[in-house]
Short mmCIF file of C-alpha atoms and ligand atoms in Angstrom, two decimals:
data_model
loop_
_atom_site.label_atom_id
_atom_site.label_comp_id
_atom_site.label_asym_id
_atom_site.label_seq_id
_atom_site.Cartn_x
_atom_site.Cartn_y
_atom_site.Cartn_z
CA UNK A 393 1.11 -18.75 -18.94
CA UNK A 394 -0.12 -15.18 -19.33
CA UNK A 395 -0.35 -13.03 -16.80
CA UNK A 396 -1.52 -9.51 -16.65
CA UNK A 397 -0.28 -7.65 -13.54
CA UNK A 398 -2.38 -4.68 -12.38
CA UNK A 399 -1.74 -1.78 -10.99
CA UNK A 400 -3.16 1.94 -10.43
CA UNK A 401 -2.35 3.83 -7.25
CA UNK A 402 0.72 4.67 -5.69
CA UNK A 403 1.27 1.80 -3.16
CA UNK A 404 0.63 -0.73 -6.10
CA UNK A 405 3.89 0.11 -7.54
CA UNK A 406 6.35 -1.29 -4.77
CA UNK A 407 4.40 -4.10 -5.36
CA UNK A 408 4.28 -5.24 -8.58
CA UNK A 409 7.97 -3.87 -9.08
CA UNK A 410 9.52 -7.05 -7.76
CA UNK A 411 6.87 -9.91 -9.15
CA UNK A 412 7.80 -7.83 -12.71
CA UNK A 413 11.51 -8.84 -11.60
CA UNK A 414 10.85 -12.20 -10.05
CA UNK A 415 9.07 -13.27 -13.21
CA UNK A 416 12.10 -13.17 -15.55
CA UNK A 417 13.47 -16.43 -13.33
CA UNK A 418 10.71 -18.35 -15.01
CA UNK A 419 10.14 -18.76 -18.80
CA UNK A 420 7.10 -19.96 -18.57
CA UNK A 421 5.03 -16.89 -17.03
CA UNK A 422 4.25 -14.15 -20.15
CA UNK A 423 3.54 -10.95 -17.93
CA UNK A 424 1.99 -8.34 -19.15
CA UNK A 425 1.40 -4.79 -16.76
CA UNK A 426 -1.61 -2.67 -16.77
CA UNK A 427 -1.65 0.88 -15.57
CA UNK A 428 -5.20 1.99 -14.61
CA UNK A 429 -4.40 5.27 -14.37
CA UNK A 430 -5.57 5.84 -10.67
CA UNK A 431 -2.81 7.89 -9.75
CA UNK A 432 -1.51 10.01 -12.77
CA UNK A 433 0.64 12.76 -11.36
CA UNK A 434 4.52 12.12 -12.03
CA UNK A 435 5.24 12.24 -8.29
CA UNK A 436 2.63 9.83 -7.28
CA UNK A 437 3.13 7.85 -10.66
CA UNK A 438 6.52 7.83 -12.83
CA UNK A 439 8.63 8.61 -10.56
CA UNK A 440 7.79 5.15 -8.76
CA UNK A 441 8.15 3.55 -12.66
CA UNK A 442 11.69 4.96 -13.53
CA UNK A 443 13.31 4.61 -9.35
CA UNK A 444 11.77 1.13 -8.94
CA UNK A 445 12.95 -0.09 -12.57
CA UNK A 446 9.44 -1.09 -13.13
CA UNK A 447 9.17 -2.11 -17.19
CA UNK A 448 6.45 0.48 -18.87
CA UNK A 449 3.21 -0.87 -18.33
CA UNK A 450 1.83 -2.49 -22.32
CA UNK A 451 -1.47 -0.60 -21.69
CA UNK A 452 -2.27 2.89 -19.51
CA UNK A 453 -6.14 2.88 -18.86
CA UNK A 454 -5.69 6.70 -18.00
CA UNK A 455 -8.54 6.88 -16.05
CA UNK A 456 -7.74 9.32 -13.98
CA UNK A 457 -9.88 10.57 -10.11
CA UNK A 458 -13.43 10.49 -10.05
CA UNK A 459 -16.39 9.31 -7.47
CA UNK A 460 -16.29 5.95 -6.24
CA UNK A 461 -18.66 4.35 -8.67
CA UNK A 462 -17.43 6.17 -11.73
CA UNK A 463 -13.73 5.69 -11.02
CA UNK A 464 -14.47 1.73 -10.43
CA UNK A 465 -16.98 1.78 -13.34
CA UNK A 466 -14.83 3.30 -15.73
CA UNK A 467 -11.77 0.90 -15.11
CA UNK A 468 -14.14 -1.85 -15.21
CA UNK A 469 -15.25 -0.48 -18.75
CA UNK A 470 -11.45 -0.08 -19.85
CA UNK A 471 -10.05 -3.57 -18.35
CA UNK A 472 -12.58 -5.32 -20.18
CA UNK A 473 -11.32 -5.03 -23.53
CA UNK A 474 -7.97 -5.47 -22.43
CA UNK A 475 -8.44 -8.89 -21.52
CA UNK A 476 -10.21 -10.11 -24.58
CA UNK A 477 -7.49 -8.72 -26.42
CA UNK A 478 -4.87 -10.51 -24.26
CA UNK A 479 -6.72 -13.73 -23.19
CA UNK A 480 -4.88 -14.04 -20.15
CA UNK A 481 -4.56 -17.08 -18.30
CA UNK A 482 -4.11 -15.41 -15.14
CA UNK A 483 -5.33 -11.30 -13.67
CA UNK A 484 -2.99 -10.79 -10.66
CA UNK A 485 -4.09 -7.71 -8.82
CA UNK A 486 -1.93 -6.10 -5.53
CA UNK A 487 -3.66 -4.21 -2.08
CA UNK A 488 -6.48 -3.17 -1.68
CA UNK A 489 -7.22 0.10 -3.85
CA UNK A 490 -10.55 0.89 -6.74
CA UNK A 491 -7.85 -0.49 -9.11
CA UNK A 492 -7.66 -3.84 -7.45
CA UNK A 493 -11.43 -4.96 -7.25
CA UNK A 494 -12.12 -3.48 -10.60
CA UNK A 495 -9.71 -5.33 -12.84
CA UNK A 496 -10.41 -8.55 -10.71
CA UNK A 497 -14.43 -8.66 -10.92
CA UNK A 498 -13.69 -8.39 -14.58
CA UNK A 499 -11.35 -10.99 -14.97
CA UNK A 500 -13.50 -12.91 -12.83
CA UNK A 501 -16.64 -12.85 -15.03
CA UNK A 502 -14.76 -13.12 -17.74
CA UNK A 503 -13.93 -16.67 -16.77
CA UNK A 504 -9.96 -15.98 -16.28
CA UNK A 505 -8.33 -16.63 -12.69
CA UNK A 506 -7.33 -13.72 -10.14
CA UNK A 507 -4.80 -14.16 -7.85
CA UNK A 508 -4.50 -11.35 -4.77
CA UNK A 509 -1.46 -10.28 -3.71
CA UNK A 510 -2.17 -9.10 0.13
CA UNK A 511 -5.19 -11.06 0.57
CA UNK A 512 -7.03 -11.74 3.78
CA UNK A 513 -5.56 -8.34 5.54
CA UNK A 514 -9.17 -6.96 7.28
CA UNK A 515 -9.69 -3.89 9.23
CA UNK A 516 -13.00 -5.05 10.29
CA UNK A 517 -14.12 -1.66 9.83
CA UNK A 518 -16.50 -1.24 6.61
CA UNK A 519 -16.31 2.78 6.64
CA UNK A 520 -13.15 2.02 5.15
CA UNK A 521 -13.51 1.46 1.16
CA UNK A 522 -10.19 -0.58 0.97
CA UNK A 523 -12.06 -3.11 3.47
CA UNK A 524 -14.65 -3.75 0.69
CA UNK A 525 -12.15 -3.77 -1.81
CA UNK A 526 -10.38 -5.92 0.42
CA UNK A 527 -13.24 -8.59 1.26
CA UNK A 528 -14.95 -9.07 -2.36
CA UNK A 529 -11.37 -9.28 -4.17
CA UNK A 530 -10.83 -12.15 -1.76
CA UNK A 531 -14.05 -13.74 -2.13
CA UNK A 532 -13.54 -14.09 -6.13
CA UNK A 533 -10.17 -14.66 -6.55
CA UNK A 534 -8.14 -18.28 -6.85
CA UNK A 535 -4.99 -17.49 -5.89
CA UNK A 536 -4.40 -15.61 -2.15
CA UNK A 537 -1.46 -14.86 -1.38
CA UNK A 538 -1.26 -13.51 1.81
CA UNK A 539 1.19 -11.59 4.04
CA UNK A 540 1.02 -12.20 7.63
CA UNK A 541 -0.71 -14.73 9.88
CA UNK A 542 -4.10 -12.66 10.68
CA UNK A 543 -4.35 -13.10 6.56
CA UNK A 544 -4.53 -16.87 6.95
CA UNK A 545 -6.53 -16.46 10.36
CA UNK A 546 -9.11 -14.29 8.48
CA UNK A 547 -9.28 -16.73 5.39
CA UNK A 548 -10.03 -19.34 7.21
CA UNK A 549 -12.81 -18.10 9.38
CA UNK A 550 -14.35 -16.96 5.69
CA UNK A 551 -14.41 -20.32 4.67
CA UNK A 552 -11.42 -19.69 1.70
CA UNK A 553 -10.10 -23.62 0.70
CA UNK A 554 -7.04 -23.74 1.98
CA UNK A 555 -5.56 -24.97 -1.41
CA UNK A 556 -6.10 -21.08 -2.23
CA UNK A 557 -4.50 -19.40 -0.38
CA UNK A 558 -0.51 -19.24 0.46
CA UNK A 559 1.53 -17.38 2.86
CA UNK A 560 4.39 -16.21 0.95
CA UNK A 561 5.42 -13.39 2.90
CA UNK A 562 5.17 -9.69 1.87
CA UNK A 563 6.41 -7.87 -1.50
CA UNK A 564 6.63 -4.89 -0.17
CA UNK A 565 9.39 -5.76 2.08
CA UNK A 566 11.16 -6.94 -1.09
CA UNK A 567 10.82 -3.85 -2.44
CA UNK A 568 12.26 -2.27 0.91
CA UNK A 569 15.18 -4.72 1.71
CA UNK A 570 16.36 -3.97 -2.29
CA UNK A 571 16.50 -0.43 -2.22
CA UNK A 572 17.65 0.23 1.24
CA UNK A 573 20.86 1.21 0.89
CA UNK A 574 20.37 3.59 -2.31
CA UNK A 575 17.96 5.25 -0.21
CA UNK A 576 20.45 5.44 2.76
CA UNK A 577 22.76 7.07 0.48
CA UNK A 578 20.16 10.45 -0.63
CA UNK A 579 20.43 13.28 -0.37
CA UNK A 580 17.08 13.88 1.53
CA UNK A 581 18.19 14.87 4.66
CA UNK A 582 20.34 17.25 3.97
CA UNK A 583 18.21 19.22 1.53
CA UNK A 584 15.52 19.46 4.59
CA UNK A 585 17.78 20.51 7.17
CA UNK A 586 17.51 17.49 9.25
CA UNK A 587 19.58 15.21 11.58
CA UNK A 588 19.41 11.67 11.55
CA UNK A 589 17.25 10.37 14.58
CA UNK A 590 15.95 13.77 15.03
CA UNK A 591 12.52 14.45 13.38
CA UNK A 592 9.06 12.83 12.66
CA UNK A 593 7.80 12.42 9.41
CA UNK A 594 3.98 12.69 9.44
CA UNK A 595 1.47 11.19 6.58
CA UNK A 596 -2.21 11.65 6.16
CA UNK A 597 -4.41 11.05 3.80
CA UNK A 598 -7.39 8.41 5.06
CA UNK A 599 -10.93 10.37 4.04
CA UNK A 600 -11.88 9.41 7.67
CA UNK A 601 -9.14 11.58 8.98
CA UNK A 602 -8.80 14.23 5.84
CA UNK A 603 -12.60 15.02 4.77
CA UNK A 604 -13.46 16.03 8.48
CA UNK A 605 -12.42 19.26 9.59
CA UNK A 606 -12.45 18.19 13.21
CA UNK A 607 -10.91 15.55 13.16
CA UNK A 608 -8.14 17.03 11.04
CA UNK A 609 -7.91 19.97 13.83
CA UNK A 610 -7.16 16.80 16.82
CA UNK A 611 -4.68 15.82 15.08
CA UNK A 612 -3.06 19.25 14.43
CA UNK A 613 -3.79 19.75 18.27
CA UNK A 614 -1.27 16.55 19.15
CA UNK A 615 1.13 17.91 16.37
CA UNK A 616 1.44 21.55 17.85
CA UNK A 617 2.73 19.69 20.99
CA UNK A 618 4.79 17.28 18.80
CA UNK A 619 6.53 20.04 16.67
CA UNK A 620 7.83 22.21 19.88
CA UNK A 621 9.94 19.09 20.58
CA UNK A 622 10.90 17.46 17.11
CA UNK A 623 10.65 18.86 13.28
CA UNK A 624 7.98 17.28 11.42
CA UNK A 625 8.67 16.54 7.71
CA UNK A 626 5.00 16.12 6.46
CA UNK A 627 4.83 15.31 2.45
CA UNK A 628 1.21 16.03 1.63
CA UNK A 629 -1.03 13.98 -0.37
CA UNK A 630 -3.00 15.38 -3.08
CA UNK A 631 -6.30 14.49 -1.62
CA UNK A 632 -5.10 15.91 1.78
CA UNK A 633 -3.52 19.42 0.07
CA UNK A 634 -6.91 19.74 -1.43
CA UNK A 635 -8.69 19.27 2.08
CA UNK A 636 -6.28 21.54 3.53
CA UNK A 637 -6.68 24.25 0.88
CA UNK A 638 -10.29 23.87 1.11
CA UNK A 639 -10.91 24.05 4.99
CA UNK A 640 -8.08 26.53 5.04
CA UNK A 641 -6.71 25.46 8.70
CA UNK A 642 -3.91 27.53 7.48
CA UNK A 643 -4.17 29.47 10.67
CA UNK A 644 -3.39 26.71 12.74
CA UNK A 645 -0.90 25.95 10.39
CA UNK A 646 0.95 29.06 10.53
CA UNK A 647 2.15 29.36 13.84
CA UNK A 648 3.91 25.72 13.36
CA UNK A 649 7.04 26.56 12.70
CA UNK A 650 8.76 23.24 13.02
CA UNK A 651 5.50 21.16 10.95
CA UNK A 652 7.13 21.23 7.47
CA UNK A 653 4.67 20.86 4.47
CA UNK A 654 6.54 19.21 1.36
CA UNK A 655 5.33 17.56 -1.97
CA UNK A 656 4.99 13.95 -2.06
CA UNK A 657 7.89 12.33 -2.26
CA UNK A 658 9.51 9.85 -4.16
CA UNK A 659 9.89 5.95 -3.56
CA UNK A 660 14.05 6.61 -2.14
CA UNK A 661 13.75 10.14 -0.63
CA UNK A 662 10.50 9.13 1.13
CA UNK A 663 12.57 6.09 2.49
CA UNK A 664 15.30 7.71 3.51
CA UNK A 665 13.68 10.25 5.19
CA UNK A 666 11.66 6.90 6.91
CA UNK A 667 15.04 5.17 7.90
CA UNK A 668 16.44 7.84 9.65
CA UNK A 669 13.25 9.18 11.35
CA UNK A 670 13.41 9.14 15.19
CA UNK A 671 9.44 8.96 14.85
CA UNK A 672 6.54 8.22 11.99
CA UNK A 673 3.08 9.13 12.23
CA UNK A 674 0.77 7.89 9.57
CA UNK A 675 -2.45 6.53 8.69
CA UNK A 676 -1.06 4.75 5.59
CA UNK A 677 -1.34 0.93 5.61
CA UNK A 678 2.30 0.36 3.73
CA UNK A 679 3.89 2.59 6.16
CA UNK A 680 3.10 0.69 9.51
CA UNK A 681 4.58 -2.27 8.00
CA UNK A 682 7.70 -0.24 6.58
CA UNK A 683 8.27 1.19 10.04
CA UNK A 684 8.50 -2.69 10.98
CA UNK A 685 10.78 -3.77 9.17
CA UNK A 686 13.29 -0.26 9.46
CA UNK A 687 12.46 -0.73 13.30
CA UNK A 688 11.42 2.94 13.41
CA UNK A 689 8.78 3.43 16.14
CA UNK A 690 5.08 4.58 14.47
CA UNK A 691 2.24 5.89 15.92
CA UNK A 692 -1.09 4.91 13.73
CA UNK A 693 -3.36 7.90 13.59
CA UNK A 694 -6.28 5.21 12.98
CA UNK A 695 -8.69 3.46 15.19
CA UNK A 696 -7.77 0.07 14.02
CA UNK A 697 -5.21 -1.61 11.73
CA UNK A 698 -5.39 -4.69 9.34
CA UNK A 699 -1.98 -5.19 9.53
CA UNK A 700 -1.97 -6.29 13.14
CA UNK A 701 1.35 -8.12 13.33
CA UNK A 702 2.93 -4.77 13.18
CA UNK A 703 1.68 -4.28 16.41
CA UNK A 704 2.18 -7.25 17.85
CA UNK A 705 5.55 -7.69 16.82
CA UNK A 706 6.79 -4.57 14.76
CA UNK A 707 7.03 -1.12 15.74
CA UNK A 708 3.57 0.14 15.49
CA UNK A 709 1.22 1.75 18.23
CA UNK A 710 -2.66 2.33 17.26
CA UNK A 711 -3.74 5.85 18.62
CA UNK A 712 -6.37 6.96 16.85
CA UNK A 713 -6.52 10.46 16.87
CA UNK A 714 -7.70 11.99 20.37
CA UNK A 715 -4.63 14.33 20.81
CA UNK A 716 -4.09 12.77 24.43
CA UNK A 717 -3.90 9.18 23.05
CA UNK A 718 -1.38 10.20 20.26
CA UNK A 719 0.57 12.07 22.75
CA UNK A 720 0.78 9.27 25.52
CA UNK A 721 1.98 6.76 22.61
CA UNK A 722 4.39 9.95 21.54
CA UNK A 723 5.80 9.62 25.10
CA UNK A 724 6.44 5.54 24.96
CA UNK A 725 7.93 6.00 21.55
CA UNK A 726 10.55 8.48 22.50
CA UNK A 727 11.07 6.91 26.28
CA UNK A 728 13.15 4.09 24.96
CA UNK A 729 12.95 1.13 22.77
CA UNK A 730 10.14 -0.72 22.00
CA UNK A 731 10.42 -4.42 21.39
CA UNK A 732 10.10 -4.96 17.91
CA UNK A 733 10.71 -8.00 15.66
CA UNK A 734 10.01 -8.40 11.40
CA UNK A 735 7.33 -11.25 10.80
CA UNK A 736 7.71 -13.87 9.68
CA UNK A 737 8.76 -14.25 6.06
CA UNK A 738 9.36 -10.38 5.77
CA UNK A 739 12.51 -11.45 4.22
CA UNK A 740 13.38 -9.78 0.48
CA UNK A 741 11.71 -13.29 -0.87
CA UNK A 742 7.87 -13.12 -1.34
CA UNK A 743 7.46 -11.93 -5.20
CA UNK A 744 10.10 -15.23 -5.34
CA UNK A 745 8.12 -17.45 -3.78
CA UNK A 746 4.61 -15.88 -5.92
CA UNK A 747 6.39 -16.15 -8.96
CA UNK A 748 7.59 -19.78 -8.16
CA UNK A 749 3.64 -20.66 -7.33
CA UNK A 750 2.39 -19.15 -10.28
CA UNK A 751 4.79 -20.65 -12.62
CA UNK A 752 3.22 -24.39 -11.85
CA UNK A 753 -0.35 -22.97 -11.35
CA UNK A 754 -2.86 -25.11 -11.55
CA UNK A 755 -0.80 -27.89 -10.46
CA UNK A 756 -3.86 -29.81 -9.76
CA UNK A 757 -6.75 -30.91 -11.02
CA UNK A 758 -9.65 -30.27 -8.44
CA UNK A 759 -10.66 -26.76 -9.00
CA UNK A 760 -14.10 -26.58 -7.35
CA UNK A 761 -17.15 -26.71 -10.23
CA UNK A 762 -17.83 -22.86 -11.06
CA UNK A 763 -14.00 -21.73 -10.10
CA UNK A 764 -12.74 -23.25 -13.89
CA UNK A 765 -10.48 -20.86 -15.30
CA UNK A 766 -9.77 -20.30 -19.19
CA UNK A 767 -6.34 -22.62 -19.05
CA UNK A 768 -8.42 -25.27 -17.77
CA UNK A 769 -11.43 -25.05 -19.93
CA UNK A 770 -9.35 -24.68 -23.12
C1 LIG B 40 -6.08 5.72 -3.00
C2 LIG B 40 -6.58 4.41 -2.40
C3 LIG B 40 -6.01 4.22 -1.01
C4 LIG B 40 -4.51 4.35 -1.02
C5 LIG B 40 -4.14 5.70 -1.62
C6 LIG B 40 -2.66 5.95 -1.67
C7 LIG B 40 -8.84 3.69 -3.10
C8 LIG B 40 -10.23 3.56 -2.66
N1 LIG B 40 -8.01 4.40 -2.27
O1 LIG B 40 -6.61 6.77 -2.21
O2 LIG B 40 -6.36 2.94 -0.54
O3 LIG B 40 -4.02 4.26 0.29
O4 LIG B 40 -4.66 5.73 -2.96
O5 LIG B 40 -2.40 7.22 -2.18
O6 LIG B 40 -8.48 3.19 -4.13
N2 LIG B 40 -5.07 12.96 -6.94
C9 LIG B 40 -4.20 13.78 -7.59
N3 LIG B 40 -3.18 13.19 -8.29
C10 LIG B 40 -3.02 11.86 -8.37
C11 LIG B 40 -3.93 11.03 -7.70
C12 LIG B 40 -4.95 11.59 -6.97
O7 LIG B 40 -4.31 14.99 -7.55
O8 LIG B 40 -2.06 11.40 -9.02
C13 LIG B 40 -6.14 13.58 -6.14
C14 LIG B 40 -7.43 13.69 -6.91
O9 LIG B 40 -8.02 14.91 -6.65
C15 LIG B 40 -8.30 12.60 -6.32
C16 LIG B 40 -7.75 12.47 -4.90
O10 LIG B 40 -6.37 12.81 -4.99
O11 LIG B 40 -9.65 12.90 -6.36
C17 LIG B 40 -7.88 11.11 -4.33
O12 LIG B 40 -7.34 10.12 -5.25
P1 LIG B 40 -7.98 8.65 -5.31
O13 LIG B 40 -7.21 7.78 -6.22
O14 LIG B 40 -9.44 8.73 -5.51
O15 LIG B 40 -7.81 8.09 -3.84
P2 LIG B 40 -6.65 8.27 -2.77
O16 LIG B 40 -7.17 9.13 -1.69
O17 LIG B 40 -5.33 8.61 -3.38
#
């Protein structure tokens, strides 16, 4: 069984680095790992490759930023060869990013199975482009496999055959729960000149929040207040350094003393500097449900999240980004602990338990008419 593994952006490559690793338990599975290209810089890119052990990908699309359409279009235009060339039997694509609907609309006309890793997560909020990466990668792909119950709540309501979808747990977390320690043991800390339990780190980089100058000046309004009590460690984005440099709310900026801009930062130093944090702000997806599992209270500088369990369970409070809402959920985060449990299957196991699926996939006959795949026709 062939499988090509795709991935393009930088929170692909905690996930695909343990289904690369889980693979090798079963002979059967051929992988083979495409690089789109999304992300291309070393720090949002190699780095991620040569800490996570992830093999070199067999093909690099290179494609590099663009508009919506052309970035999409122009994977679309580079996959395709790819899998004639390589005849896969399956096209496993991770999250949510232009890489992920891309490769899997091609594989998908192409007549070769997808399978989803994070399926059925929804925001419910179609401003968001991941959401309609999210929904259509779901709607033609085979295989779900799906990380937390609103996943298999969501599926369901969509009409998705159960016999799709499975809830293995998340790969993330595997990625997490094996590199914990090494990342405990950096020198990260230090080389900032901060105390354990004693700072925030702070990401942004959601358009909604970083292509609007006002909202981005709310949000530097709750920080100001933030700062005077706690060091923020902020690694900037690239989209979010260009916003910045562009709206130049360098004025604001400057009186900040204790908001400390830093490059992006690598797969260990970034969670180390997470495990230690007294406090994580972010509108990342992958970081609400890091924050879960390291039990490190987060504030969500979004209006809504599609990873609700880390809410209900984990460590995460939605705030938006009216400055008095982020500071009230500032308060309950540093007035004591917050009750906060890991989901369910959040264990070290998912790429495991994928891996073990896809090794006796299909294991039955009764694909629906129009769902064939290439293994079965041949
Ligand atoms: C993408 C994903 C988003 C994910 C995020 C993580 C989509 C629609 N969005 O958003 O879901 O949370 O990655 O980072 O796929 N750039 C660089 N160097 C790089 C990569 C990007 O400078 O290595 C700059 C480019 O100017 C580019 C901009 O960042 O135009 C945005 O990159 P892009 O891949 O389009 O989207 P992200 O905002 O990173």
């Amino acid at each position: 069984m062939r499988i090509v593994n795709v991935c393009g952006a930088r929170p692909n490559f905690m996930k695909v680095a343990p289904l690369m690793a889980a693979y090798r338990a079963h002979p059967r599975i051929e992988p083979l790992l495409v690089h789109t290209g999304q992300h291309y810089d070393a720090n949002m890119s190699r780095l991620f490759f040569d800490e996570l052990g992830i093999p070199r990908p067999d093909v690099n699309l290179e494609v590099g930023s663009g508009s919506h359409a052309a970035q999409t279009a122009e994977i679309m235009k580079r996959f395709e060869p790819v899998v004639a060339e390589s005849r896969p039997d399956v096209v496993l694509v991770v999250g949510d990013v232009n890489s992920t609907i891309a490769c899997a609309l091609v594989a998908r006309k192409m007549g070769v199975a997808v399978a989803h890793v994070e399926a059925g997560l929804r925001s419910f909020d179609e401003t968001m482009p991941e959401e309609i990466n999210r929904k259509l990668t779901d709607a033609i792909s085979h295989l779900l496999f799906v990380t937390e119950q609103s996943g298999m709540d969501n599926l369901a309501r969509e009409g998705v055959p159960a016999e799709r979808v499975h809830f293995v747990g998340n790969v993330m977390v595997d990625t997490l729960v094996r590199h914990l320690e090494q990342a405990r043991g950096r020198d990260a800390l230090r080389q900032l000149d901060l105390e354990p339990n004693h700072y925030a780190v702070l990401t942004l980089h959601r358009p909604s929040n970083v292509d609007s100058a006002a909202t981005l000046t709310r949000l530097f309004d709750a920080l100001r207040v933030i700062q005077g009590e706690l060091p923020v460690v902020f690694p900037v984005h690239p989209r979010t350094r260009h916003q910045l440099d562009a709206m130049k709310p360098a004025g604001r900026l400057a009186d900040m003393r204790n908001l400390r801009l830093v490059e992006p930062q690598g797969y260990l130093d970034f969670l180390c500097l997470l495990a230690s944090a007294r406090l994580v702000l972010t509108d990342s997806g992958g970081i609400q449900e890091e924050t879960t599992c390291l039990r490190v209270p987060c504030l969500t500088l979004r209006e809504n999240t599609e990873r609700p369990a880390t809410c209900s369970l984990g460590s995460n409070q939605l705030v938006g980004t009216d400055p008095d809402r982020i500071l009230a959920g500032y308060e309950r985060a540093m007035s004591g602990a917050l009750p906060c449990q890991r989901p369910p299957l959040w264990d070290g196991h998912a790429a495991d338990r994928i891996a073990a699926i896809l090794s006796k996939w299909p294991d039955r006959p009764a694909v629906p008419a129009g769902l064939q795949t290439r293994s079965e026709v041949r």
